[in-house]
Short mmCIF file of C-alpha atoms and ligand atoms in Angstrom, two decimals:
data_model
loop_
_atom_site.label_atom_id
_atom_site.label_comp_id
_atom_site.label_asym_id
_atom_site.label_seq_id
_atom_site.Cartn_x
_atom_site.Cartn_y
_atom_site.Cartn_z
CA MET S 26 43.82 -6.47 -1.48
CA PRO S 27 41.52 -4.51 0.70
CA ALA S 28 38.84 -5.39 3.17
CA LEU S 29 36.10 -2.78 3.17
CA VAL S 30 33.47 -2.16 5.81
CA LEU S 31 30.13 -0.70 4.79
CA LEU S 32 27.91 0.35 7.69
CA GLY S 33 25.00 2.54 8.73
CA ALA S 34 26.00 6.00 9.95
CA GLN S 35 22.65 6.84 11.59
CA TRP S 36 19.86 4.67 13.09
CA GLY S 37 19.69 2.05 10.34
CA ASP S 38 17.79 1.91 7.03
CA GLU S 39 20.25 4.26 5.35
CA GLY S 40 20.37 2.16 2.16
CA LYS S 41 23.12 -0.31 3.08
CA GLY S 42 21.52 -3.04 0.96
CA LYS S 43 21.58 -0.93 -2.17
CA ALA S 44 25.15 0.20 -1.58
CA THR S 45 26.36 -3.35 -0.94
CA ASP S 46 24.58 -4.62 -4.02
CA LEU S 47 26.19 -1.90 -6.09
CA LEU S 48 29.66 -3.10 -5.05
CA GLY S 49 28.66 -6.78 -5.08
CA GLY S 50 29.69 -7.25 -8.70
CA SER S 51 33.27 -6.12 -7.97
CA VAL S 52 33.97 -7.94 -4.70
CA ASP S 53 34.70 -11.60 -3.99
CA TYR S 54 33.01 -11.95 -0.59
CA VAL S 55 30.22 -10.06 1.19
CA VAL S 56 30.09 -10.77 4.92
CA ARG S 57 27.44 -10.01 7.54
CA TYR S 58 29.29 -9.60 10.85
CA GLN S 59 26.57 -8.82 13.43
CA GLY S 60 22.84 -8.63 13.96
CA GLY S 61 20.37 -11.06 12.50
CA ASN S 62 16.99 -10.95 10.88
CA ASN S 63 16.18 -7.68 12.64
CA ALA S 64 17.77 -6.14 9.52
CA GLY S 65 15.75 -5.37 6.43
CA HIS S 66 17.85 -4.51 3.41
CA THR S 67 16.00 -3.63 0.22
CA VAL S 68 17.75 -4.16 -3.08
CA VAL S 69 16.24 -3.14 -6.39
CA VAL S 70 17.70 -4.80 -9.48
CA GLY S 71 15.98 -3.75 -12.69
CA ASP S 72 12.27 -4.32 -12.09
CA GLN S 73 12.93 -6.84 -9.30
CA LYS S 74 12.80 -5.86 -5.63
CA TYR S 75 14.37 -8.06 -2.93
CA ALA S 76 14.02 -7.70 0.84
CA LEU S 77 16.91 -9.43 2.61
CA HIS S 78 16.93 -9.94 6.37
CA LEU S 79 19.70 -12.32 7.29
CA LEU S 80 21.52 -12.97 4.04
CA PRO S 81 24.24 -10.57 2.94
CA SER S 82 23.13 -8.41 0.00
CA GLY S 83 26.04 -9.84 -2.04
CA ILE S 84 23.93 -12.98 -2.54
CA LEU S 85 22.35 -11.23 -5.53
CA SER S 86 25.71 -10.86 -7.33
CA PRO S 87 26.58 -14.13 -9.09
CA GLY S 88 30.39 -13.88 -8.72
CA CYS S 89 30.30 -13.11 -5.03
CA THR S 90 30.45 -15.49 -2.06
CA PRO S 91 28.02 -14.49 0.71
CA VAL S 92 29.17 -15.19 4.27
CA ILE S 93 27.33 -15.17 7.61
CA GLY S 94 30.08 -14.47 10.14
CA ASN S 95 30.54 -15.68 13.71
CA GLY S 96 29.12 -12.42 15.12
CA VAL S 97 25.71 -12.92 13.53
CA VAL S 98 22.71 -14.49 15.28
CA VAL S 99 20.92 -16.96 13.01
CA ASP S 100 17.27 -17.96 13.10
CA PRO S 101 17.44 -21.21 11.09
CA SER S 102 13.80 -21.21 9.99
CA VAL S 103 14.08 -17.62 8.73
CA LEU S 104 17.32 -18.45 6.97
CA LEU S 105 15.88 -21.47 5.20
CA SER S 106 12.76 -19.63 4.08
CA GLU S 107 14.85 -16.70 2.85
CA LEU S 108 17.00 -19.11 0.86
CA SER S 109 14.05 -20.94 -0.67
CA GLY S 110 12.34 -17.62 -1.50
CA LEU S 111 15.44 -16.56 -3.45
CA ASN S 112 15.78 -19.97 -5.13
CA GLU S 113 12.18 -19.71 -6.35
CA ARG S 114 13.13 -16.41 -7.98
CA GLY S 115 16.10 -18.00 -9.73
CA VAL S 116 18.87 -16.72 -7.42
CA ASP S 117 21.69 -19.22 -6.88
CA THR S 118 22.41 -19.41 -3.15
CA SER S 119 24.69 -22.44 -3.19
CA LYS S 120 27.86 -20.46 -2.42
CA LEU S 121 26.62 -19.28 0.99
CA LEU S 122 28.97 -19.91 3.93
CA ILE S 123 27.83 -19.87 7.55
CA SER S 124 30.17 -19.72 10.53
CA GLY S 125 29.90 -22.72 12.85
CA ASN S 126 30.48 -20.25 15.68
CA ALA S 127 27.46 -18.05 14.87
CA HIS S 128 24.79 -18.25 17.56
CA ILE S 129 21.32 -19.60 16.96
CA ILE S 130 18.15 -17.69 17.74
CA THR S 131 16.07 -20.38 19.43
CA PRO S 132 12.27 -20.28 19.73
CA TYR S 133 12.60 -19.45 23.45
CA ASN S 134 14.78 -16.41 22.64
CA VAL S 135 11.97 -15.07 20.45
CA THR S 136 9.45 -15.70 23.25
CA VAL S 137 11.63 -13.91 25.81
CA ASP S 138 12.08 -10.92 23.47
CA LYS S 139 8.32 -10.54 23.15
CA VAL S 140 7.40 -11.00 26.80
CA THR S 141 10.12 -8.70 28.13
CA GLU S 142 9.01 -5.95 25.75
CA ARG S 143 5.43 -6.40 26.89
CA PHE S 144 6.47 -6.16 30.53
CA LEU S 145 8.49 -3.00 29.90
CA GLY S 146 5.23 -1.31 28.86
CA LYS S 147 5.81 2.27 27.84
CA ARG S 148 9.52 1.92 28.60
CA LYS S 149 9.85 -0.71 25.86
CA ILE S 150 12.76 -0.57 23.38
CA GLY S 151 10.50 -1.20 20.41
CA THR S 152 12.54 -4.21 19.31
CA THR S 153 11.78 -6.08 16.13
CA GLY S 154 10.64 -9.04 18.26
CA ARG S 155 12.99 -11.40 16.46
CA GLY S 156 14.82 -12.66 19.58
CA ILE S 157 17.99 -10.67 18.90
CA GLY S 158 18.65 -9.25 22.39
CA PRO S 159 17.95 -12.50 24.33
CA THR S 160 20.16 -14.48 21.93
CA TYR S 161 23.11 -12.11 22.42
CA ALA S 162 22.39 -12.15 26.17
CA ASP S 163 22.68 -15.97 26.15
CA LYS S 164 25.94 -15.67 24.19
CA ILE S 165 27.43 -13.31 26.77
CA ASN S 166 26.02 -15.42 29.64
CA ARG S 167 27.71 -18.45 28.04
CA VAL S 168 24.47 -20.37 27.66
CA GLY S 169 24.08 -19.75 23.94
CA ILE S 170 23.54 -22.39 21.24
CA ARG S 171 25.92 -22.22 18.30
CA VAL S 172 25.42 -23.48 14.75
CA GLN S 173 28.02 -26.20 15.32
CA ASP S 174 25.98 -27.55 18.27
CA LEU S 175 23.39 -28.82 15.78
CA TYR S 176 25.87 -31.55 14.86
CA ASP S 177 26.24 -33.10 18.31
CA GLU S 178 22.89 -34.09 19.80
CA SER S 179 24.25 -34.78 23.26
CA ILE S 180 25.98 -31.40 23.57
CA LEU S 181 22.96 -29.66 22.07
CA THR S 182 20.63 -31.25 24.63
CA GLN S 183 22.90 -30.30 27.53
CA LYS S 184 23.13 -26.72 26.30
CA VAL S 185 19.40 -26.32 25.74
CA GLU S 186 18.82 -27.72 29.23
CA ALA S 187 21.24 -25.20 30.72
CA ALA S 188 19.67 -22.32 28.82
CA LEU S 189 16.09 -23.27 29.68
CA ASP S 190 16.71 -23.98 33.33
CA GLY S 191 16.59 -20.36 34.46
CA LYS S 192 14.37 -19.18 31.63
CA ASN S 193 11.54 -21.53 32.47
CA GLN S 194 11.57 -20.23 36.03
CA LEU S 195 11.22 -16.72 34.70
CA LEU S 196 8.60 -17.61 32.11
CA THR S 197 6.36 -19.51 34.51
CA LYS S 198 6.84 -17.58 37.76
CA LEU S 199 7.37 -14.02 36.57
CA TYR S 200 5.83 -13.79 33.14
CA ASN S 201 2.96 -16.20 33.68
CA ARG S 202 3.81 -18.22 30.58
CA ARG S 203 4.05 -21.96 29.99
CA ALA S 204 7.41 -23.68 30.42
CA ILE S 205 9.22 -24.66 27.22
CA ALA S 206 10.15 -28.34 26.88
CA VAL S 207 13.81 -29.16 26.23
CA ASP S 208 12.96 -32.12 23.94
CA GLN S 209 10.73 -30.04 21.74
CA VAL S 210 13.43 -27.39 21.21
CA VAL S 211 16.12 -29.99 20.57
CA GLU S 212 13.94 -31.78 18.05
CA GLU S 213 13.15 -28.56 16.19
CA LEU S 214 16.81 -27.52 16.08
CA LEU S 215 17.99 -30.96 14.94
CA GLY S 216 15.47 -30.70 12.11
CA TYR S 217 17.55 -27.86 10.62
CA ALA S 218 20.91 -29.57 10.90
CA GLU S 219 20.98 -31.45 7.62
CA LYS S 220 19.58 -28.58 5.56
CA LEU S 221 22.20 -26.16 6.88
CA ALA S 222 25.13 -28.60 6.78
CA PRO S 223 26.34 -27.78 3.23
CA TYR S 224 26.91 -24.15 4.21
CA VAL S 225 28.54 -24.49 7.63
CA THR S 226 32.29 -23.98 7.78
CA ASP S 227 35.21 -22.16 9.44
CA THR S 228 34.50 -18.77 7.88
CA VAL S 229 37.36 -17.11 9.79
CA LEU S 230 39.87 -19.33 8.01
CA VAL S 231 38.17 -18.87 4.64
CA LEU S 232 38.13 -15.07 4.93
CA ASN S 233 41.70 -14.73 6.12
CA GLN S 234 42.93 -17.02 3.35
CA ALA S 235 40.91 -14.98 0.85
CA LEU S 236 42.57 -11.78 2.06
CA ASP S 237 46.00 -13.42 1.86
CA ASP S 238 45.13 -14.30 -1.74
CA ASP S 239 44.34 -10.65 -2.52
CA LYS S 240 40.60 -11.19 -2.78
CA VAL S 241 38.29 -8.28 -2.03
CA VAL S 242 36.12 -8.73 1.05
CA LEU S 243 33.23 -6.42 1.89
CA PHE S 244 31.75 -6.42 5.39
CA GLU S 245 28.09 -5.37 5.34
CA GLY S 246 26.79 -3.94 8.59
CA GLY S 247 23.23 -4.33 9.80
CA GLN S 248 21.48 -1.57 11.79
CA GLY S 249 23.58 1.58 12.32
CA THR S 250 26.09 3.47 14.47
CA LEU S 251 23.49 5.00 16.81
CA LEU S 252 21.98 1.53 17.40
CA ASP S 253 25.35 0.12 18.53
CA ILE S 254 25.27 -1.49 21.99
CA ASP S 255 28.39 0.48 23.06
CA HIS S 256 28.27 3.64 20.97
CA GLY S 257 24.56 4.10 20.33
CA THR S 258 21.72 5.72 22.24
CA TYR S 259 21.70 3.04 24.97
CA PRO S 260 19.37 1.47 26.06
CA PHE S 261 17.46 2.22 22.85
CA VAL S 262 19.85 0.20 20.75
CA THR S 263 20.28 -3.25 19.30
CA SER S 264 22.39 -5.85 21.12
CA SER S 265 25.41 -6.01 18.81
CA ASN S 266 28.20 -3.80 17.41
CA PRO S 267 27.27 -2.46 13.96
CA THR S 268 30.22 -0.04 14.21
CA ALA S 269 33.44 -0.77 12.32
CA GLY S 270 35.16 -2.64 15.15
CA GLY S 271 32.32 -5.15 15.06
CA ALA S 272 33.53 -6.31 11.64
CA CYS S 273 36.80 -7.51 13.20
CA THR S 274 35.25 -9.44 16.09
CA GLY S 275 32.22 -10.53 14.10
CA ALA S 276 34.23 -12.02 11.25
CA GLY S 277 37.58 -12.85 12.86
CA VAL S 278 39.61 -10.47 10.71
CA GLY S 279 42.27 -8.21 12.20
CA PRO S 280 41.95 -4.41 12.00
CA THR S 281 45.17 -4.21 9.96
CA LYS S 282 43.32 -5.85 7.07
CA ILE S 283 40.67 -3.13 6.79
CA SER S 284 41.57 -0.35 4.40
CA ARG S 285 38.28 1.46 3.92
CA VAL S 286 35.25 2.17 6.08
CA ILE S 287 32.23 3.52 4.22
CA GLY S 288 29.40 5.12 6.18
CA ILE S 289 25.99 5.00 4.54
CA LEU S 290 24.29 8.28 5.29
CA LYS S 291 20.74 9.25 4.42
CA ALA S 292 20.29 12.85 3.23
CA TYR S 293 17.79 13.22 6.11
CA THR S 294 17.27 11.06 9.22
CA THR S 295 14.97 8.19 10.19
CA ARG S 296 14.57 5.95 13.20
CA VAL S 297 12.36 2.94 14.04
CA GLY S 298 11.43 2.03 17.60
CA SER S 299 11.83 4.06 20.80
CA GLY S 300 14.57 6.46 21.88
CA PRO S 301 15.79 10.04 21.51
CA PHE S 302 15.90 11.66 18.07
CA PRO S 303 16.68 15.40 18.19
CA THR S 304 15.67 16.35 14.62
CA GLU S 305 12.44 14.31 14.58
CA LEU S 306 9.56 16.10 12.84
CA PHE S 307 5.94 15.84 13.91
CA ASP S 308 4.57 18.11 11.19
CA GLU S 309 3.74 17.84 7.49
CA ASP S 310 7.44 17.92 6.55
CA GLY S 311 7.95 14.71 8.54
CA GLU S 312 4.88 13.21 6.90
CA ALA S 313 6.17 14.23 3.46
CA LEU S 314 9.61 12.69 4.08
CA ARG S 315 7.90 9.46 5.15
CA ARG S 316 5.65 9.41 2.10
CA ILE S 317 8.18 10.46 -0.54
CA GLY S 318 10.97 8.38 0.97
CA GLY S 319 8.75 5.31 1.42
CA GLU S 320 9.85 5.21 5.06
CA ARG S 321 8.16 2.06 6.29
CA GLY S 322 10.13 -0.74 7.96
CA VAL S 323 11.04 -3.70 5.72
CA THR S 324 11.09 -6.10 8.69
CA THR S 325 8.20 -5.01 10.89
CA GLY S 326 6.12 -2.79 8.59
CA ARG S 327 6.26 0.01 11.18
CA ASP S 328 6.29 3.64 10.00
CA ARG S 329 9.74 5.14 10.42
CA ARG S 330 10.11 8.33 12.43
CA CYS S 331 11.52 11.04 10.12
CA GLY S 332 13.53 14.22 10.60
CA TRP S 333 16.08 16.56 9.03
CA PHE S 334 19.74 15.72 8.52
CA ASP S 335 21.80 15.82 11.70
CA ALA S 336 25.47 16.72 11.16
CA VAL S 337 26.33 16.11 14.82
CA ILE S 338 25.44 12.47 14.34
CA ALA S 339 27.32 12.25 11.06
CA ARG S 340 30.47 13.65 12.72
CA TYR S 341 30.08 11.16 15.54
CA ALA S 342 29.78 8.30 13.03
CA THR S 343 32.97 9.50 11.34
CA ARG S 344 34.76 9.46 14.67
CA VAL S 345 33.68 6.14 16.19
CA ASN S 346 34.02 4.23 12.91
CA GLY S 347 37.10 5.95 11.47
CA LEU S 348 35.10 6.55 8.29
CA THR S 349 37.10 7.09 5.13
CA ASP S 350 34.04 7.82 2.94
CA PHE S 351 30.36 8.50 2.99
CA PHE S 352 27.76 7.17 0.57
CA LEU S 353 24.96 9.74 0.72
CA THR S 354 21.60 8.16 -0.10
CA LYS S 355 18.10 9.36 -0.97
CA LEU S 356 19.10 12.86 -2.06
CA ASP S 357 16.23 12.63 -4.58
CA VAL S 358 13.71 12.50 -1.72
CA LEU S 359 14.57 16.11 -0.80
CA THR S 360 13.66 17.44 -4.26
CA GLY S 361 10.88 19.99 -4.05
CA TRP S 362 11.60 21.66 -0.70
CA GLU S 363 12.27 25.36 -1.10
CA ARG S 364 14.55 25.45 1.90
CA ILE S 365 16.08 22.50 3.74
CA PRO S 366 17.03 22.76 7.43
CA VAL S 367 20.18 20.92 8.52
CA CYS S 368 21.07 20.42 12.18
CA VAL S 369 24.61 21.75 12.71
CA ALA S 370 24.80 21.65 16.53
CA TYR S 371 22.60 21.15 19.59
CA GLU S 372 21.40 23.53 22.22
CA ILE S 373 21.47 21.77 25.57
CA ASP S 374 20.17 23.67 28.60
CA GLY S 375 21.14 26.96 27.01
CA ARG S 376 24.60 25.87 25.79
CA ARG S 377 25.61 25.32 22.17
CA VAL S 378 27.15 21.87 21.78
CA GLU S 379 28.96 20.82 18.60
CA GLU S 380 29.62 17.14 19.37
CA LEU S 381 27.33 14.33 20.48
CA PRO S 382 27.09 14.52 24.28
CA TYR S 383 28.15 11.34 26.07
CA SER S 384 25.55 11.92 28.76
CA GLN S 385 22.15 10.43 27.96
CA SER S 386 20.35 13.15 29.96
CA ASP S 387 22.04 15.82 27.85
CA PHE S 388 21.14 13.99 24.65
CA HIS S 389 17.51 13.72 25.75
CA HIS S 390 17.48 17.52 26.20
CA ALA S 391 19.30 18.30 22.95
CA LYS S 392 17.44 20.75 20.72
CA PRO S 393 18.65 21.03 17.13
CA VAL S 394 20.32 24.24 15.98
CA TYR S 395 19.41 24.52 12.31
CA GLU S 396 21.06 26.16 9.34
CA THR S 397 18.73 26.40 6.37
CA LEU S 398 20.03 25.62 2.91
CA PRO S 399 18.30 26.53 -0.37
CA GLY S 400 16.51 23.59 -2.03
CA TRP S 401 15.95 22.55 -5.66
CA SER S 402 12.94 21.50 -7.70
CA GLU S 403 14.54 19.79 -10.72
CA ASP S 404 14.24 15.99 -11.06
CA ILE S 405 17.66 14.57 -10.13
CA THR S 406 16.94 10.86 -10.56
CA LYS S 407 18.68 10.74 -13.97
CA ALA S 408 21.83 12.52 -12.79
CA LYS S 409 24.94 10.48 -13.58
CA SER S 410 27.66 12.88 -12.42
CA PHE S 411 27.98 15.50 -9.72
CA SER S 412 27.83 18.27 -12.32
CA ASP S 413 24.42 16.98 -13.52
CA LEU S 414 22.95 18.02 -10.17
CA PRO S 415 21.34 21.46 -9.83
CA LYS S 416 23.63 23.99 -8.14
CA ASN S 417 21.62 23.99 -4.90
CA ALA S 418 21.76 20.18 -4.68
CA GLN S 419 25.52 20.35 -5.23
CA ASN S 420 25.80 22.93 -2.47
CA TYR S 421 23.66 20.81 -0.13
CA VAL S 422 26.02 17.85 -0.66
CA LYS S 423 29.13 20.01 -0.23
CA ALA S 424 27.74 21.52 2.98
CA LEU S 425 26.97 18.06 4.40
CA GLU S 426 30.45 16.85 3.48
CA GLU S 427 32.09 19.78 5.22
CA MET S 428 30.04 19.26 8.39
CA SER S 429 30.36 15.49 8.51
CA GLY S 430 34.12 15.01 8.43
CA ALA S 431 34.65 12.56 5.55
CA PRO S 432 34.37 12.81 1.76
CA ILE S 433 31.05 11.94 0.13
CA SER S 434 32.19 9.45 -2.49
CA ALA S 435 28.83 8.40 -3.90
CA ILE S 436 25.31 9.81 -4.00
CA GLY S 437 22.07 7.86 -4.32
CA VAL S 438 19.42 9.52 -6.48
CA GLY S 439 16.97 6.60 -6.60
CA PRO S 440 16.57 3.04 -5.31
CA GLY S 441 17.94 1.28 -8.44
CA ARG S 442 21.51 0.02 -8.86
CA ASP S 443 22.21 2.56 -11.61
CA GLU S 444 20.62 5.49 -9.81
CA THR S 445 23.91 6.42 -8.23
CA ILE S 446 26.47 9.16 -8.81
CA GLU S 447 29.99 7.86 -8.24
CA ILE S 448 32.47 10.53 -7.23
CA ASN S 449 35.43 8.53 -5.89
CA SER S 450 35.80 4.84 -6.62
CA PHE S 451 35.51 2.55 -3.57
CA LEU S 452 37.81 -0.11 -5.00
P1 LIG H 525 19.13 -0.67 4.76
O1 LIG H 525 18.48 -1.37 5.89
O2 LIG H 525 20.21 0.27 5.18
O3 LIG H 525 19.59 -1.59 3.67
O4 LIG H 525 18.00 0.26 4.12
P2 LIG H 525 16.48 -0.17 3.79
O5 LIG H 525 16.48 -1.07 2.63
O6 LIG H 525 15.79 -0.62 5.03
O7 LIG H 525 15.85 1.24 3.46
C1 LIG H 525 16.34 2.03 2.43
C2 LIG H 525 15.21 2.23 1.39
O8 LIG H 525 15.57 3.28 0.51
C3 LIG H 525 15.00 1.02 0.49
O9 LIG H 525 13.64 0.96 0.14
C4 LIG H 525 15.85 1.32 -0.74
O10 LIG H 525 15.37 0.70 -1.92
C5 LIG H 525 15.69 2.82 -0.83
N1 LIG H 525 16.85 3.55 -1.37
C6 LIG H 525 18.17 3.30 -1.21
N2 LIG H 525 18.91 4.28 -1.78
C7 LIG H 525 18.03 5.16 -2.32
C8 LIG H 525 18.16 6.42 -3.00
O11 LIG H 525 19.26 6.92 -3.24
N3 LIG H 525 16.99 7.04 -3.36
C9 LIG H 525 15.75 6.52 -3.10
N4 LIG H 525 14.68 7.21 -3.50
N5 LIG H 525 15.60 5.35 -2.45
C10 LIG H 525 16.71 4.70 -2.05
P1 LIG H 526 18.69 -2.38 9.13
O1 LIG H 526 19.84 -3.32 8.99
C1 LIG H 526 16.34 0.17 11.81
C2 LIG H 526 15.94 -1.18 15.96
C3 LIG H 526 14.57 -1.62 16.44
C4 LIG H 526 14.65 -1.23 17.90
C5 LIG H 526 16.11 -1.53 18.25
C6 LIG H 526 16.32 -2.87 18.95
O2 LIG H 526 17.56 -2.64 8.20
O3 LIG H 526 19.16 -0.97 9.12
P2 LIG H 526 16.30 -5.39 18.06
O4 LIG H 526 15.19 -6.20 17.45
O5 LIG H 526 17.51 -5.25 17.21
O6 LIG H 526 16.62 -5.81 19.47
O7 LIG H 526 15.66 -3.90 18.23
O8 LIG H 526 16.82 -1.51 17.02
N1 LIG H 526 16.43 -1.88 14.75
C7 LIG H 526 16.49 -1.32 13.54
N2 LIG H 526 16.11 -0.10 13.11
N3 LIG H 526 16.95 -0.68 10.95
C8 LIG H 526 17.36 -1.90 11.38
O9 LIG H 526 18.09 -2.73 10.60
C9 LIG H 526 17.11 -2.28 12.71
N4 LIG H 526 17.37 -3.39 13.44
C10 LIG H 526 16.96 -3.12 14.69
O10 LIG H 526 13.55 -0.93 15.76
O11 LIG H 526 14.46 0.16 18.04
MG1 LIG H 527 16.59 -1.64 6.75
#
């Protein structure tokens, strides 16, 4: 049976949590494959609202096994408090599996994230301050701490020593901070070992055996295509691969196992943090999108930057992820605009450009070329099928589909599980 990847097609916050939760009841495993608690996935079930940061959204579906894959970076204290928060609300979290190869966000990684951002000043990335970048940097530098290291005190101590050696020099001599003591870090990390032990396993083996047994596995991306370290708007990106290939490396599953790649696509665009954003609005339309769409970060509480839909970006997401489907979200937010501009191409230094330029200087100069589509005023939140939508909303969706390069197989018309129009089944 199939492995499906579900990922963000823009700059994150497209509604991945809702889409995953919707499928959660029909899949056997939901796997996070990259990122960490920089993510904020909101899931609304009936009158209950959940904000998940590190746990896969499948944790809210009783039949589903949630998995934190090897590609994820894990802050143990955040994980444990997220688990106890869910337990207090009656959610059973006992099936969770965590890869022993996942890397740990240590307290010093969080410190380094914050001080480096401060030193970048106005050139800062606008990170979530959760230690994500420094933890991935340690992984690539081969001085990272993995979940399995919590179970061997001697190895853990050696590794923390190696990691802190250079960092303490930087912290004290460059950043004017106090040195971090090895013993203190080791003691804190060892304090998590027993609590995490029931969940830690060889998730690569589990997932491959599940696929051999025809189970359905859903890979849930964090962040989005344009935040990808390789394919995003570097350096204003996160430090992992949210794009489809990341699911293979971040979970240890071969590309031949993946049969469907679903891009979650907001009916307009948002971005949090610094970096270029061609369709960004600084007027009352941008303010209205933010207000009506509730565009405030789940993780950091920052206002999201808002703008019109950008088809150049959607086409790019189709290409770099090999998307088979789109799930268009938040169409209801656009209700009430008489006319809705959609960016169909860019103008860069007097040239019309149809595809995302690879050159960052070109992208910084990109001005959106808009086509304006007629809007609708009818409430669409109760729509259950495509034909329930007003004609202009149907035409808006069809136009986006044509420009974006993959079929729109579902449409979100509200935050709730049932506020979704299914066009083609994902399973
Ligand atoms: P994620 O990070 O991709 O999971 O997205 P977030 O949860 O950060 O942001 C998406 C927000 O939009 C959440 O508050 C969702 O509850 C909400 N949402 C998702 N789909 C829809 C939709 O179709 N319509 C509306 N109005 N809200 C939606
Ligand atoms: P979800 O999964 C939106 C952004 C940050 C910053 C950049 C780098 O909810 O879509 P990091 O802390 O990752 O080093 O920050 O990436 N960012 C997100 N933006 N949604 C997210 O997650 C994000 N995770 C990180 O704002 O610009
Ligand atoms: Mg989010």
